[in-house]
């Protein structure tokens, strides 16, 4: 189980490379800002690896500012995280 930005630092759209060793399980990829607010969420099931594209906007559609974000992939109780540095 892993997730990481394709490039670091990166600009929007942010491409997140992910892998899941149990592709039949319900898996969620999320991006949080530094305060813990959810910015992006994508559910992936039945696929072992791929790319998730975050457009650099919050869930309410506001352009996210430059800064450090946390990408997370979660499958059940197992979680992997990676830092994302977003530049505008």
PDB file of C-alpha atoms in Angstrom:
ATOM      1  CA  UNK A   1       0.000   0.000   0.000  1.00  0.00           C
ATOM      2  CA  UNK A   2       1.605   3.268  -1.096  1.00  0.00           C
ATOM      3  CA  UNK A   3       0.818   6.754  -2.402  1.00  0.00           C
ATOM      4  CA  UNK A   4       3.144   9.564  -3.526  1.00  0.00           C
ATOM      5  CA  UNK A   5       3.085  12.568  -5.841  1.00  0.00           C
ATOM      6  CA  UNK A   6       4.552  11.939  -9.294  1.00  0.00           C
ATOM      7  CA  UNK A   7       6.742  15.058  -8.901  1.00  0.00           C
ATOM      8  CA  UNK A   8       7.917  16.971  -5.846  1.00  0.00           C
ATOM      9  CA  UNK A   9       7.327  19.902  -5.592  1.00  0.00           C
ATOM     10  CA  UNK A  10       4.360  19.922  -7.926  1.00  0.00           C
ATOM     11  CA  UNK A  11       1.776  22.211  -9.455  1.00  0.00           C
ATOM     12  CA  UNK A  12      -1.891  21.519 -10.081  1.00  0.00           C
ATOM     13  CA  UNK A  13      -3.093  19.159 -11.310  1.00  0.00           C
ATOM     14  CA  UNK A  14      -1.334  16.951  -8.769  1.00  0.00           C
ATOM     15  CA  UNK A  15      -0.763  13.400  -9.993  1.00  0.00           C
ATOM     16  CA  UNK A  16      -0.671  10.840  -7.181  1.00  0.00           C
ATOM     17  CA  UNK A  17       0.866   7.462  -7.957  1.00  0.00           C
ATOM     18  CA  UNK A  18      -0.669   4.730  -5.829  1.00  0.00           C
ATOM     19  CA  UNK A  19      -0.448   0.985  -5.392  1.00  0.00           C
ATOM     20  CA  UNK A  20      -2.604  -1.479  -3.519  1.00  0.00           C
ATOM     21  CA  UNK A  21      -1.497  -5.050  -2.818  1.00  0.00           C
ATOM     22  CA  UNK A  22      -5.123  -6.088  -2.220  1.00  0.00           C
ATOM     23  CA  UNK A  23      -7.065  -4.622  -5.159  1.00  0.00           C
ATOM     24  CA  UNK A  24     -10.355  -6.294  -4.259  1.00  0.00           C
ATOM     25  CA  UNK A  25     -10.562  -4.294  -1.031  1.00  0.00           C
ATOM     26  CA  UNK A  26     -12.338  -0.953  -0.635  1.00  0.00           C
ATOM     27  CA  UNK A  27      -9.548   1.640  -0.867  1.00  0.00           C
ATOM     28  CA  UNK A  28      -9.715   5.419  -0.512  1.00  0.00           C
ATOM     29  CA  UNK A  29      -7.178   8.050  -1.562  1.00  0.00           C
ATOM     30  CA  UNK A  30      -7.428  11.396   0.233  1.00  0.00           C
ATOM     31  CA  UNK A  31      -5.549  14.687   0.332  1.00  0.00           C
ATOM     32  CA  UNK A  32      -5.624  16.852   3.479  1.00  0.00           C
ATOM     33  CA  UNK A  33      -4.321  20.354   4.061  1.00  0.00           C
ATOM     34  CA  UNK A  34      -1.931  21.050   6.925  1.00  0.00           C
ATOM     35  CA  UNK A  35      -4.835  21.675   9.336  1.00  0.00           C
ATOM     36  CA  UNK A  36      -6.402  18.298   8.536  1.00  0.00           C
ATOM     37  CA  UNK A  37      -9.219  19.528   6.289  1.00  0.00           C
ATOM     38  CA  UNK A  38     -10.127  17.107   3.520  1.00  0.00           C
ATOM     39  CA  UNK A  39      -9.336  18.581   0.076  1.00  0.00           C
ATOM     40  CA  UNK A  40      -9.763  15.567  -2.232  1.00  0.00           C
ATOM     41  CA  UNK A  41     -11.147  12.047  -2.043  1.00  0.00           C
ATOM     42  CA  UNK A  42     -11.256   9.191  -4.569  1.00  0.00           C
ATOM     43  CA  UNK A  43     -12.368   5.594  -4.071  1.00  0.00           C
ATOM     44  CA  UNK A  44     -10.527   2.884  -6.001  1.00  0.00           C
ATOM     45  CA  UNK A  45     -11.552  -0.765  -6.059  1.00  0.00           C
ATOM     46  CA  UNK A  46     -10.517  -3.688  -8.215  1.00  0.00           C
ATOM     47  CA  UNK A  47      -7.299  -2.063  -9.443  1.00  0.00           C
ATOM     48  CA  UNK A  48      -3.787  -2.785  -8.178  1.00  0.00           C
ATOM     49  CA  UNK A  49      -2.164   0.554  -9.051  1.00  0.00           C
ATOM     50  CA  UNK A  50      -2.723   3.780 -10.922  1.00  0.00           C
ATOM     51  CA  UNK A  51      -2.780   7.560 -10.938  1.00  0.00           C
ATOM     52  CA  UNK A  52      -5.206   9.786  -9.091  1.00  0.00           C
ATOM     53  CA  UNK A  53      -5.481  13.387 -10.260  1.00  0.00           C
ATOM     54  CA  UNK A  54      -6.234  16.157  -7.763  1.00  0.00           C
ATOM     55  CA  UNK A  55      -7.073  19.430  -9.514  1.00  0.00           C
ATOM     56  CA  UNK A  56      -5.600  21.503  -6.676  1.00  0.00           C
ATOM     57  CA  UNK A  57      -8.981  22.677  -5.416  1.00  0.00           C
ATOM     58  CA  UNK A  58     -10.736  22.132  -2.130  1.00  0.00           C
ATOM     59  CA  UNK A  59     -13.913  20.076  -2.023  1.00  0.00           C
ATOM     60  CA  UNK A  60     -15.855  23.360  -2.165  1.00  0.00           C
ATOM     61  CA  UNK A  61     -14.069  24.328  -5.409  1.00  0.00           C
ATOM     62  CA  UNK A  62     -11.712  26.965  -3.979  1.00  0.00           C
ATOM     63  CA  UNK A  63      -8.161  26.939  -5.375  1.00  0.00           C
ATOM     64  CA  UNK A  64      -5.848  25.508  -2.720  1.00  0.00           C
ATOM     65  CA  UNK A  65      -2.906  27.768  -1.865  1.00  0.00           C
ATOM     66  CA  UNK A  66       0.754  26.820  -2.101  1.00  0.00           C
ATOM     67  CA  UNK A  67       1.820  24.707   0.836  1.00  0.00           C
ATOM     68  CA  UNK A  68       2.310  21.271   2.286  1.00  0.00           C
ATOM     69  CA  UNK A  69      -0.487  18.723   1.965  1.00  0.00           C
ATOM     70  CA  UNK A  70      -0.811  15.128   3.078  1.00  0.00           C
ATOM     71  CA  UNK A  71      -1.770  12.389   0.617  1.00  0.00           C
ATOM     72  CA  UNK A  72      -3.187   9.247   2.199  1.00  0.00           C
ATOM     73  CA  UNK A  73      -4.278   5.851   0.933  1.00  0.00           C
ATOM     74  CA  UNK A  74      -6.353   3.726   3.285  1.00  0.00           C
ATOM     75  CA  UNK A  75      -7.515   0.126   3.072  1.00  0.00           C
ATOM     76  CA  UNK A  76      -9.344  -1.014   6.177  1.00  0.00           C
ATOM     77  CA  UNK A  77      -7.025  -0.354   9.122  1.00  0.00           C
ATOM     78  CA  UNK A  78      -3.925  -0.036   6.929  1.00  0.00           C
ATOM     79  CA  UNK A  79      -2.803   3.468   5.927  1.00  0.00           C
ATOM     80  CA  UNK A  80       0.123   4.907   3.963  1.00  0.00           C
ATOM     81  CA  UNK A  81       0.885   8.620   3.732  1.00  0.00           C
ATOM     82  CA  UNK A  82       3.096  10.948   1.750  1.00  0.00           C
ATOM     83  CA  UNK A  83       3.800  14.675   1.827  1.00  0.00           C
ATOM     84  CA  UNK A  84       2.777  16.787  -1.189  1.00  0.00           C
ATOM     85  CA  UNK A  85       4.360  20.189  -1.738  1.00  0.00           C
ATOM     86  CA  UNK A  86       2.017  22.276  -3.910  1.00  0.00           C
ATOM     87  CA  UNK A  87       3.373  25.367  -5.676  1.00  0.00           C
ATOM     88  CA  UNK A  88       1.246  28.038  -7.339  1.00  0.00           C
TER      89      UNK A  88
END
